[in-house]
CSV table of C-alpha atoms in Angstrom, one decimal:
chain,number,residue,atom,x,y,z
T,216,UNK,CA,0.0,0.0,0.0
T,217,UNK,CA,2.5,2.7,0.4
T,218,UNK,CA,3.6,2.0,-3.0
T,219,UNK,CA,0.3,3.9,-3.8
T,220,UNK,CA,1.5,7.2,-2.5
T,221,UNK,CA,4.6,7.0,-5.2
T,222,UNK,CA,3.0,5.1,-8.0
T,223,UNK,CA,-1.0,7.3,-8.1
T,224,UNK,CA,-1.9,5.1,-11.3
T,225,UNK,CA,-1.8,2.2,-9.9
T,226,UNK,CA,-4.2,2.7,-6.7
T,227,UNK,CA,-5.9,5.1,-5.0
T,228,UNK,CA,-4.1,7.8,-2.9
T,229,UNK,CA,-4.6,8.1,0.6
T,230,UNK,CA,-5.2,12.0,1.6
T,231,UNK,CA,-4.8,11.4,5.0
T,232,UNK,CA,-1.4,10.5,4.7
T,233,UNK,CA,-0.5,13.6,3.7
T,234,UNK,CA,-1.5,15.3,6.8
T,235,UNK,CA,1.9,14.6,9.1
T,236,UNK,CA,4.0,15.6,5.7
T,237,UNK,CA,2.3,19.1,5.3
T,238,UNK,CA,3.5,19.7,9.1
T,239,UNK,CA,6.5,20.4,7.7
T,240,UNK,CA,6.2,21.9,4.3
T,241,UNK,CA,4.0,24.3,6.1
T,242,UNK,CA,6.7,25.4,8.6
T,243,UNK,CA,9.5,25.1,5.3
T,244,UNK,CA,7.6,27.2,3.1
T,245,UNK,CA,7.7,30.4,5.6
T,246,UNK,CA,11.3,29.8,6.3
T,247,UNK,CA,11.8,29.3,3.0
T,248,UNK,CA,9.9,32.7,1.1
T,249,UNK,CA,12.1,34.8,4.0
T,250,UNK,CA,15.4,33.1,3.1
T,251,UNK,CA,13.9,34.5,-0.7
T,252,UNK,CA,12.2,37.2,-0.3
T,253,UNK,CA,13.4,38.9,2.8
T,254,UNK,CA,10.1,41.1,3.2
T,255,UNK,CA,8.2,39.9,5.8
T,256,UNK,CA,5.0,42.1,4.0
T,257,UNK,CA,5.3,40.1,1.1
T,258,UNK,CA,5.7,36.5,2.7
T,259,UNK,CA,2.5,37.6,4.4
T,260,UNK,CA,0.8,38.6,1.5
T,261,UNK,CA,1.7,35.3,-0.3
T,262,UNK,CA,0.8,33.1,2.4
T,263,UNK,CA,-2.9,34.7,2.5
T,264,UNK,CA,-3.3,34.0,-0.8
T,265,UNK,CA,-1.8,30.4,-0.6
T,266,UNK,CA,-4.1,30.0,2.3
T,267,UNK,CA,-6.9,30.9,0.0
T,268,UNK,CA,-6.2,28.7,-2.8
T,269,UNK,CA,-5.8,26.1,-0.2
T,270,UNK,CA,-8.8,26.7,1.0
T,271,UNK,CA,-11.1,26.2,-2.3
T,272,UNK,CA,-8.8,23.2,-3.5
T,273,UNK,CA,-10.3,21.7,-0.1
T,274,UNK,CA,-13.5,22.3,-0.7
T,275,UNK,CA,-13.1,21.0,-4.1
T,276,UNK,CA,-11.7,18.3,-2.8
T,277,UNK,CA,-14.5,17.5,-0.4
T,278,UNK,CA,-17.3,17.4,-3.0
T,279,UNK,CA,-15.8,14.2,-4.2
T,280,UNK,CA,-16.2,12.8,-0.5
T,281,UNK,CA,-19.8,13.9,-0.5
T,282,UNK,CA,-20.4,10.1,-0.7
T,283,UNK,CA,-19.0,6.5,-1.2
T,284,UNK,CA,-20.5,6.8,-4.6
T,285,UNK,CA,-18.6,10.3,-5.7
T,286,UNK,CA,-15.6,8.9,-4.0
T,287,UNK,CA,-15.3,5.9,-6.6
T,288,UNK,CA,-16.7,7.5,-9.4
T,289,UNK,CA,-13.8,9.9,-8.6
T,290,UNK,CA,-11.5,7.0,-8.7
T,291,UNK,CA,-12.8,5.6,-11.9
T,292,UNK,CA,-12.1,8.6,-13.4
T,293,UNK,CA,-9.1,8.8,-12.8
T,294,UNK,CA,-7.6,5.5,-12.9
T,295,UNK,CA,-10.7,3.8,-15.3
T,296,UNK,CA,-8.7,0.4,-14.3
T,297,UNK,CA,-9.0,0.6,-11.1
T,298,UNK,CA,-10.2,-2.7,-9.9
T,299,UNK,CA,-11.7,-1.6,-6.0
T,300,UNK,CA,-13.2,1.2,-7.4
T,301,UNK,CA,-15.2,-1.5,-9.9
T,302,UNK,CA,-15.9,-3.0,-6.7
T,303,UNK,CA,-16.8,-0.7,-4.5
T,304,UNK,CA,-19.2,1.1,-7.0
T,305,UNK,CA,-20.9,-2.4,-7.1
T,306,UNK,CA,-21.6,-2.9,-3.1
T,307,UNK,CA,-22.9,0.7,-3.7
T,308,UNK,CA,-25.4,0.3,-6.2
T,309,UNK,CA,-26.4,-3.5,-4.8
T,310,UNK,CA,-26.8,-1.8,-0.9
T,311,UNK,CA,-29.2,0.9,-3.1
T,312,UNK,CA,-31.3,-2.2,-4.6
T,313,UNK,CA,-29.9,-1.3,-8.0
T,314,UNK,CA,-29.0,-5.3,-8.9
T,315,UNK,CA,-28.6,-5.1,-12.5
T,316,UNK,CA,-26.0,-1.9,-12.2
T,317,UNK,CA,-24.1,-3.5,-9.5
T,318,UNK,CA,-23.7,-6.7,-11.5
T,319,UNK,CA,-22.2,-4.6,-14.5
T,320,UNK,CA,-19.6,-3.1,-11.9
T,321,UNK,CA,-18.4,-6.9,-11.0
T,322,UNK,CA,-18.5,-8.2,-14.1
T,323,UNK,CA,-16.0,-5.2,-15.0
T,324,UNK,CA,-13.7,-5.6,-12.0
T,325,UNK,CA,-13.3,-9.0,-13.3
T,326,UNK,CA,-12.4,-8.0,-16.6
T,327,UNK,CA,-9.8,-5.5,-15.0
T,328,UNK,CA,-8.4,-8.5,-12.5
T,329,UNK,CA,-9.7,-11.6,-13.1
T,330,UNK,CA,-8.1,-12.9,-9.5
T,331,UNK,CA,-10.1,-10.8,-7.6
T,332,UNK,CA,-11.9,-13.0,-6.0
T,333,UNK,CA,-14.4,-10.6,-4.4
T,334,UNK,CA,-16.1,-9.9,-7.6
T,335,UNK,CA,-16.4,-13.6,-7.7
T,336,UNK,CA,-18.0,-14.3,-4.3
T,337,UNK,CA,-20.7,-11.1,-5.3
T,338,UNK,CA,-21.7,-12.7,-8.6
T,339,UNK,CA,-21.9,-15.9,-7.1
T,340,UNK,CA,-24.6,-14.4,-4.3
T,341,UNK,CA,-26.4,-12.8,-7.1
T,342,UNK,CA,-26.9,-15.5,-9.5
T,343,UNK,CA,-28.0,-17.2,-6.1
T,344,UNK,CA,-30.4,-15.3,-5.4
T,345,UNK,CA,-31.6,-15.1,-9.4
T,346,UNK,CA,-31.9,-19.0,-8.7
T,347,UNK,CA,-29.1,-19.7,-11.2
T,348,UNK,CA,-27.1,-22.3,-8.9
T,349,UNK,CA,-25.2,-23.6,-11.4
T,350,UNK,CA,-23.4,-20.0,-12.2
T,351,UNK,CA,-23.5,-19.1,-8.7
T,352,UNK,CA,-21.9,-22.3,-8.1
T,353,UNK,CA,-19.6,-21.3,-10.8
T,354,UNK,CA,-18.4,-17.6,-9.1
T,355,UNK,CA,-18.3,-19.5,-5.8
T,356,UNK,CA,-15.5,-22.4,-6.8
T,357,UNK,CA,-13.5,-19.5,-8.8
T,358,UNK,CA,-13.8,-17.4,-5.9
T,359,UNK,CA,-12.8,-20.3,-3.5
T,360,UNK,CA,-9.9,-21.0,-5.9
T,361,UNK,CA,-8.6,-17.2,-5.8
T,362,UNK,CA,-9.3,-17.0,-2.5
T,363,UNK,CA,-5.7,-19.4,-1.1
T,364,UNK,CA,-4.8,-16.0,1.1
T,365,UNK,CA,-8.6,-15.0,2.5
T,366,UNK,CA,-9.2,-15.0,6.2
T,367,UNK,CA,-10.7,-18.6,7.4
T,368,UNK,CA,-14.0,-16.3,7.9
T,369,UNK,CA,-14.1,-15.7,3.7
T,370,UNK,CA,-13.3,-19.0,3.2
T,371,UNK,CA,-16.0,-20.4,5.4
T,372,UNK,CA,-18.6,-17.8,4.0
T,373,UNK,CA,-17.5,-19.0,0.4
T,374,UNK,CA,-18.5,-22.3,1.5
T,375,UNK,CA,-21.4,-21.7,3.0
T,376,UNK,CA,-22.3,-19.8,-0.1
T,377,UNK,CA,-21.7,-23.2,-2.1
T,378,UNK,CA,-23.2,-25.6,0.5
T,379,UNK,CA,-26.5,-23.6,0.2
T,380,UNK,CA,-26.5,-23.0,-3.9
T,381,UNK,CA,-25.9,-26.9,-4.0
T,382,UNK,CA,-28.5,-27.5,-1.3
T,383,UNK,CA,-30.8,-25.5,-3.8
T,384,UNK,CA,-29.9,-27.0,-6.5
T,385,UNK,CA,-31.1,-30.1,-5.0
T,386,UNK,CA,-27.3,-31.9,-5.1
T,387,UNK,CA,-27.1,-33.1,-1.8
T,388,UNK,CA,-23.9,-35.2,-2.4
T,389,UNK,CA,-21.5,-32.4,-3.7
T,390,UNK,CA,-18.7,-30.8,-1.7
């Protein structure tokens, strides 16, 4: 993860990491305008205004954390490959009863990392609840297979998820 703050394009940023960091730029920049500038007027002039402009880049910044849904859309549209965002927009739209979107959402985040095996385990509860067992059964055993480094919880959830899709199938004798 702390790759992310070097390499942006590959995951998403984490702002809050910045805060101990601009603890210090904000006590170098003074120091550093008076070893330029000399004129204490001026440095106080300049740091109004970068004060203001910090101030609407923040609240910029926060319309994008208006919501979970403008946080990922955010993402997306910036990094389009972005595999949690893909994710994430897809809990988002199935917690909003909007099925059909949130199935389009995992569907792509498989199509941007076919290993993720969370996109997996979703599709697999959806076509289970559509009554499709043998495709939920399907996403289940891909996302069991993915899954080598899960917690024993996911594993025993992914399970569970197959014991009851084979229950419903009516295959009593599988797995």
């Amino acid at each position: 993860e702390a790759a992310a703050a070097c390499f942006p394009g590959r995951k998403v940023i984490y702002e809050h990491w910045m805060y101990l960091p601009m603890v210090g730029f904000s006590i170098f920049l003074p120091v550093f305008l008076y070893y330029i500038l000399k004129d204490l007027k001026k440095i106080k002039y300049l740091m109004v205004v970068i004060l203001c402009i910090s101030g609407i880049l923040t609240f910029q910044r926060n319309k994008v954390w208006q919501s979970e849904l403008t946080l990922w859309q955010d993402v997306l549209k910036k990094n389009p490959e972005s595999y949690p965002a893909h994710i994430n927009i897809g809990l988002y739209y199935e917690h909003q009863g909007k099925i059909e979107d949130s199935v389009v959402f995992y569907k792509e985040a498989i199509r941007k990392n076919p290993y993720g095996w969370d996109a997996y385990i979703n599709l697999g509860s959806y076509y289970g609840r559509q009554g499709k067992y043998d495709k939920a059964i399907y996403y289940h055993e891909k996302a069991l297979e993915l899954c080598y480094l899960c917690s024993a919880y996911k594993k025993i959830a992914i399970f569970e998820n197959l014991a009851v899709s084979y229950g419903l199938k009516g295959d009593y004798a599988k797995k």
